[in-house]
PDB file of C-alpha atoms in Angstrom:
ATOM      1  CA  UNK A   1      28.011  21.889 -63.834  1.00  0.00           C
ATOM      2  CA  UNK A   2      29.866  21.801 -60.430  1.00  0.00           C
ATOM      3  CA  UNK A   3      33.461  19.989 -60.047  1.00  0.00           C
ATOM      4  CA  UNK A   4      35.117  19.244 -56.763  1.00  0.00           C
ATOM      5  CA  UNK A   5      38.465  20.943 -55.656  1.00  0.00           C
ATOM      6  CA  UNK A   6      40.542  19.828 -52.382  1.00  0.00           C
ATOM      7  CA  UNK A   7      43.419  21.114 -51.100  1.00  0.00           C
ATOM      8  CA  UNK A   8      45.209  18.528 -53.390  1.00  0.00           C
ATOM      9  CA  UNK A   9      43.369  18.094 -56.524  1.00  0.00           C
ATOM     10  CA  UNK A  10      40.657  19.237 -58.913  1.00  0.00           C
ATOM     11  CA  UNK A  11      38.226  17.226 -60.716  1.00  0.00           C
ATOM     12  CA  UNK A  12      35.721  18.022 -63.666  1.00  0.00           C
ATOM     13  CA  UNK A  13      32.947  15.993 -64.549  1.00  0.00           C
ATOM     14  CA  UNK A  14      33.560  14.783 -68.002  1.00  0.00           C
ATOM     15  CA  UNK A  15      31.618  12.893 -70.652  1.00  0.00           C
ATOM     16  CA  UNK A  16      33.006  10.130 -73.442  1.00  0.00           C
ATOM     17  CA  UNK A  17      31.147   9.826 -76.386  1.00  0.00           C
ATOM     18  CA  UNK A  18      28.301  11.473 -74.291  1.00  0.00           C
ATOM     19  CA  UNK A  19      27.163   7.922 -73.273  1.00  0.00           C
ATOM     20  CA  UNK A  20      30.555   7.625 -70.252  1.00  0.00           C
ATOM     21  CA  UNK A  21      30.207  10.034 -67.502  1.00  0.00           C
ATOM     22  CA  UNK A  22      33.012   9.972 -65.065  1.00  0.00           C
ATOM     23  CA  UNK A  23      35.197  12.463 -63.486  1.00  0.00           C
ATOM     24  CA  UNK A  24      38.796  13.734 -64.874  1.00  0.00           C
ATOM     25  CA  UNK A  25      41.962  15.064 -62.528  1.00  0.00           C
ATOM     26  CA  UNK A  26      43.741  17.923 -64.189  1.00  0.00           C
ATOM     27  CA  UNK A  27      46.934  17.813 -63.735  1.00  0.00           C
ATOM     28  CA  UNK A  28      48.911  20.271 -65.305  1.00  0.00           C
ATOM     29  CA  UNK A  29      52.318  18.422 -64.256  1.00  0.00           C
ATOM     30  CA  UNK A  30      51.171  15.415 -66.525  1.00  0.00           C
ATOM     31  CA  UNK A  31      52.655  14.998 -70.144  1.00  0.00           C
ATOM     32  CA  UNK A  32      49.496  13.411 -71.701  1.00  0.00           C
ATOM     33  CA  UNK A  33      45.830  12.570 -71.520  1.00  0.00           C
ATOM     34  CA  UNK A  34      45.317   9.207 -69.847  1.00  0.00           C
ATOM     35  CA  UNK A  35      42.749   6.671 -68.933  1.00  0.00           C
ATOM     36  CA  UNK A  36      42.645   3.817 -66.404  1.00  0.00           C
ATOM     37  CA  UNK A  37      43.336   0.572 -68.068  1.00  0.00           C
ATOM     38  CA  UNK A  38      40.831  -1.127 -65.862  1.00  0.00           C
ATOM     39  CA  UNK A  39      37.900   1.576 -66.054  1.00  0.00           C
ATOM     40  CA  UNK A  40      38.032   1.687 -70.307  1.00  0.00           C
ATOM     41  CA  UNK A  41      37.635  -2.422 -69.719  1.00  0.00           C
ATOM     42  CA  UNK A  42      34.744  -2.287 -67.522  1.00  0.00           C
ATOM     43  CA  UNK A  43      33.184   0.449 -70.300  1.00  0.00           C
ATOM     44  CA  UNK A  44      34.397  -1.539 -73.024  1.00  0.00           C
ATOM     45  CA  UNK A  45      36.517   1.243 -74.691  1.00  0.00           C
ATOM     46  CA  UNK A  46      37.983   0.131 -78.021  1.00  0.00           C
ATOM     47  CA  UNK A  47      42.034   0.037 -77.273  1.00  0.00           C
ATOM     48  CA  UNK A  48      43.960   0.314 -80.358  1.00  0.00           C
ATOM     49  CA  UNK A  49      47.462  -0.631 -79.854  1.00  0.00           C
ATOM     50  CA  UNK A  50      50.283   1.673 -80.352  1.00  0.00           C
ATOM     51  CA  UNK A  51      53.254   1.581 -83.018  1.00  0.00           C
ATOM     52  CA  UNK A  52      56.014   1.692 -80.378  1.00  0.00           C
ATOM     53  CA  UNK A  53      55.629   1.230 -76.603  1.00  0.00           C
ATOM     54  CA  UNK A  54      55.664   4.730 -74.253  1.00  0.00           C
ATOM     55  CA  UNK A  55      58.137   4.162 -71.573  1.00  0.00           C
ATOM     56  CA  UNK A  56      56.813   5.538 -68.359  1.00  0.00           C
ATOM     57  CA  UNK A  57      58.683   6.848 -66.116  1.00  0.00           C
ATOM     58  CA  UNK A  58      58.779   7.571 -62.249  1.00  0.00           C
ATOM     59  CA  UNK A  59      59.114  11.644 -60.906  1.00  0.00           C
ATOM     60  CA  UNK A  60      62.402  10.179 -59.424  1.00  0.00           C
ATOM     61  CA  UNK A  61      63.421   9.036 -63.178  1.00  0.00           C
ATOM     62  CA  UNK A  62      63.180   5.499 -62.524  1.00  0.00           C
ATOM     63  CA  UNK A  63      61.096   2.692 -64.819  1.00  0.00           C
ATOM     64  CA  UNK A  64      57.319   2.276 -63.406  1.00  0.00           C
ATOM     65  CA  UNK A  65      56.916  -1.027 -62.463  1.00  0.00           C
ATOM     66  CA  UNK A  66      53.336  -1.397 -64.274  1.00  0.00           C
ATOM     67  CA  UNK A  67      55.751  -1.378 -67.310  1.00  0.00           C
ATOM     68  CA  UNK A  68      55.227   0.666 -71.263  1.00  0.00           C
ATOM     69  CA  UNK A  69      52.287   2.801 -72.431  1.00  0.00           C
ATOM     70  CA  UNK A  70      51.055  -0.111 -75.288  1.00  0.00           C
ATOM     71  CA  UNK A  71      47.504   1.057 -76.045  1.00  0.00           C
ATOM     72  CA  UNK A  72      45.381   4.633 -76.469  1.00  0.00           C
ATOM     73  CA  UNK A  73      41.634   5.354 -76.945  1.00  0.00           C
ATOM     74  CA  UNK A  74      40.222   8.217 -79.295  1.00  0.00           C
ATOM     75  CA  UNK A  75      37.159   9.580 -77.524  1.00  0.00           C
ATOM     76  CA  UNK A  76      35.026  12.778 -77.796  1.00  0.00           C
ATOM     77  CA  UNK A  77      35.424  14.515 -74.163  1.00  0.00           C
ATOM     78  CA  UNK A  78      32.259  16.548 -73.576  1.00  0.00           C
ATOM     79  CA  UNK A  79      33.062  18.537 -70.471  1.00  0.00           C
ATOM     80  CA  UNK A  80      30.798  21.987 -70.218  1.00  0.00           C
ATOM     81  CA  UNK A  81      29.118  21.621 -73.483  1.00  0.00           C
ATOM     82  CA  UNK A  82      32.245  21.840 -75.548  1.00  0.00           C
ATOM     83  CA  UNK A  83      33.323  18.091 -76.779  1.00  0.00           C
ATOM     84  CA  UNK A  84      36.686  17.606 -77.869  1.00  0.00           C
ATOM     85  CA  UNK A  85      38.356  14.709 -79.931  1.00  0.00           C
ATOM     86  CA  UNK A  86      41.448  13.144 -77.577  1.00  0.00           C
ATOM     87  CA  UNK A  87      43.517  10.404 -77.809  1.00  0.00           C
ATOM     88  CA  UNK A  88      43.780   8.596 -74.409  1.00  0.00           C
ATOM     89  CA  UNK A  89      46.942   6.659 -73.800  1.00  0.00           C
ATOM     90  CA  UNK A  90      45.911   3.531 -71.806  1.00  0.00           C
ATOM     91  CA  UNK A  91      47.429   2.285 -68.233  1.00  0.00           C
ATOM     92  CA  UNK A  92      47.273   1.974 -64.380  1.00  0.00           C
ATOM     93  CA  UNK A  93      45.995   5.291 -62.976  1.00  0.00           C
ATOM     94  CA  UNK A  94      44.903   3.634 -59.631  1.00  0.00           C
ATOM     95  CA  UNK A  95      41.768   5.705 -58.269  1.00  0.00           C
ATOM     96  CA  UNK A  96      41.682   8.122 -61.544  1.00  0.00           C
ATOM     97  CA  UNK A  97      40.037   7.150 -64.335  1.00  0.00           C
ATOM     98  CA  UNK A  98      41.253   9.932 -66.427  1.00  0.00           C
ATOM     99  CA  UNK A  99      43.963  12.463 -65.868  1.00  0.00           C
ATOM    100  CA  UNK A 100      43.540  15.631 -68.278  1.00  0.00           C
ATOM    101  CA  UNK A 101      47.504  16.636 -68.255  1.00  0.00           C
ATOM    102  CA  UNK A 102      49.158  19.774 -70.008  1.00  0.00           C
ATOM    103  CA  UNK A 103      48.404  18.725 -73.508  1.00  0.00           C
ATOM    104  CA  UNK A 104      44.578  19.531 -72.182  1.00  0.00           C
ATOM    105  CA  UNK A 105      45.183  22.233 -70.954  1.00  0.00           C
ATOM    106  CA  UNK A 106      46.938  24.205 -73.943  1.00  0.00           C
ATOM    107  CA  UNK A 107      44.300  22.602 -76.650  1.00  0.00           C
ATOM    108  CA  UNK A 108      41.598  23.962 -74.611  1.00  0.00           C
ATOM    109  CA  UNK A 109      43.364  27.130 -72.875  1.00  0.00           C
ATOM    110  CA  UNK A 110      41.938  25.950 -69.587  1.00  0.00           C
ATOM    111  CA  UNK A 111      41.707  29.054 -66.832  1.00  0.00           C
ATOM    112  CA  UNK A 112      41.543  27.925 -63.558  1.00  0.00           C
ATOM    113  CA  UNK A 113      40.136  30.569 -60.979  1.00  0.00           C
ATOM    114  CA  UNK A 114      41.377  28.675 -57.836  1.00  0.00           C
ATOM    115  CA  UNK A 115      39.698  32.097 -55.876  1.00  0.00           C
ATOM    116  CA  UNK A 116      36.180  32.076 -57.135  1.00  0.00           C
ATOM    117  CA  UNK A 117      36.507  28.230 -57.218  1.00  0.00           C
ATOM    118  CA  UNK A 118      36.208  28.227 -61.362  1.00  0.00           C
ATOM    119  CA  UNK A 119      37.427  26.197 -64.680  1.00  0.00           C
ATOM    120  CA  UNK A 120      36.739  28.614 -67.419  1.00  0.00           C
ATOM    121  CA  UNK A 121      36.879  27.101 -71.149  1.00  0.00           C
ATOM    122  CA  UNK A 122      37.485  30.320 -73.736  1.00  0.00           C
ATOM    123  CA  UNK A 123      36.109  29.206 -77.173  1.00  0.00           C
ATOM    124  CA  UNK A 124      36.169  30.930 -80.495  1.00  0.00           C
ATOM    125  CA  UNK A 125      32.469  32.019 -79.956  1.00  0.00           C
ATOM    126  CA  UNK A 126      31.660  30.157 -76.857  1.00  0.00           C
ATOM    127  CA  UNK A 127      32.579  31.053 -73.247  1.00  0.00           C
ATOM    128  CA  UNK A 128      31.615  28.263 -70.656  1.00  0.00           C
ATOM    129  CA  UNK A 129      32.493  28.495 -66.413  1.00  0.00           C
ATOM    130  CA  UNK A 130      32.826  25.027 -64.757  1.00  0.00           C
ATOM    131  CA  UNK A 131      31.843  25.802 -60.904  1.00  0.00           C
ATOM    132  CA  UNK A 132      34.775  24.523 -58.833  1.00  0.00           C
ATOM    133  CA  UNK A 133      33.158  23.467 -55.349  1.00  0.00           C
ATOM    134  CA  UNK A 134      35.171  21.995 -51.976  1.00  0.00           C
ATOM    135  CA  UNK A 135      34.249  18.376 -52.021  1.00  0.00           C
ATOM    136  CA  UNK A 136      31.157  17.526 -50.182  1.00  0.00           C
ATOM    137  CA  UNK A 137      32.485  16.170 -47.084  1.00  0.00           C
ATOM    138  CA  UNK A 138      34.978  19.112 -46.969  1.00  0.00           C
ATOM    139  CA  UNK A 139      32.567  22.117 -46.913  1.00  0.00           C
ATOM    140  CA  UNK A 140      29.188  22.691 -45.419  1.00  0.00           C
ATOM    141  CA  UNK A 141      26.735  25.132 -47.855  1.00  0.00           C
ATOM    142  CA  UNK A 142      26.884  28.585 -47.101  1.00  0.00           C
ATOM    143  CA  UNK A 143      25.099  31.253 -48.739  1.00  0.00           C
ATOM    144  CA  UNK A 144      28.531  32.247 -51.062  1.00  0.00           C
ATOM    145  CA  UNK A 145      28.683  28.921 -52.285  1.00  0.00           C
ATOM    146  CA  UNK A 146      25.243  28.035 -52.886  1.00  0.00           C
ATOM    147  CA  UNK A 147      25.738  31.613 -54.836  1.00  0.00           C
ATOM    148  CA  UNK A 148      28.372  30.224 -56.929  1.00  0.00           C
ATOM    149  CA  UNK A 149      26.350  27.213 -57.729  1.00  0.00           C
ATOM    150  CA  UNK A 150      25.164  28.669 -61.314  1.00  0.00           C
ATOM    151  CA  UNK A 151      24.416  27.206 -64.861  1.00  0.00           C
ATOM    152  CA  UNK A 152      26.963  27.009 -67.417  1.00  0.00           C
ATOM    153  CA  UNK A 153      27.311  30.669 -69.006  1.00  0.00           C
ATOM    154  CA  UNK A 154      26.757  31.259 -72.412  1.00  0.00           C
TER     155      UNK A 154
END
């Protein structure tokens, strides 16, 4: 399974309910796990509505303007084999459709190998490697990363 990795971000390529394949940012700076209001409406995601409104707020501290966390999604996330249970809390993520914050990251105990270009999930009894590759129109193939282009481990 291969993943893209810029200078700026890294992606994984995730699955919900192993019938929604998209691709999740990790971000360990984010407080939650999120999904694009728009995207769970165009894959008709059931929203259920929250109890009380999530604020969100700005890195600067201020209000954003798309207004209060009202809705979340449980899905399974399937990403290398392993699927997860998560609640999604709904709203605008502009071009992500899911952001996999810190939350994510301590459930699964995430290791990102940003050298060898690597996500590496540690299970109980399963070990799986994510390949991290440069985006396509970032890198040309060259013989070390056509290396690193192997199946899942088990």
């Amino acid at each position: 399974m291969l993943a893209q990795v810029s200078n700026e971000s890294i992606h994984i390529p995730v699955q919900l309910d192993r019938n929604v394949e998209t691709k999740a940012l990790i971000d360990s700076g984010a407080a939650g796990m999120f999904i694009d209001k728009d995207f769970a409406r165009r894959k008709n995601i059931h929203l259920t509505p929250l109890l009380k409104p999530i604020p969100v707020y700005n890195v600067d501290g201020t209000l954003n303007q798309q207004g209060a966390i009202t809705h979340f999604a449980w899905k399974d996330i399937t990403i290398a084999g392993v699927t997860k249970p998560a609640k999604l809390l709904v709203t605008s993520l502009g071009k992500e459709t899911i952001i996999l914050g810190l939350p994510w990251l301590q459930q699964t105990n995430a290791q990102v190998d940003w050298r060898k270009g690597e996500v590496i999930f540690n299970e109980p009894r399963i070990t799986r490697t994510v390949i991290v590759e440069e985006a396509p129109e970032e890198q040309n193939p060259t013989p070390e990363t056509e290396q690193r282009q192997q199946p899942i481990e088990e």
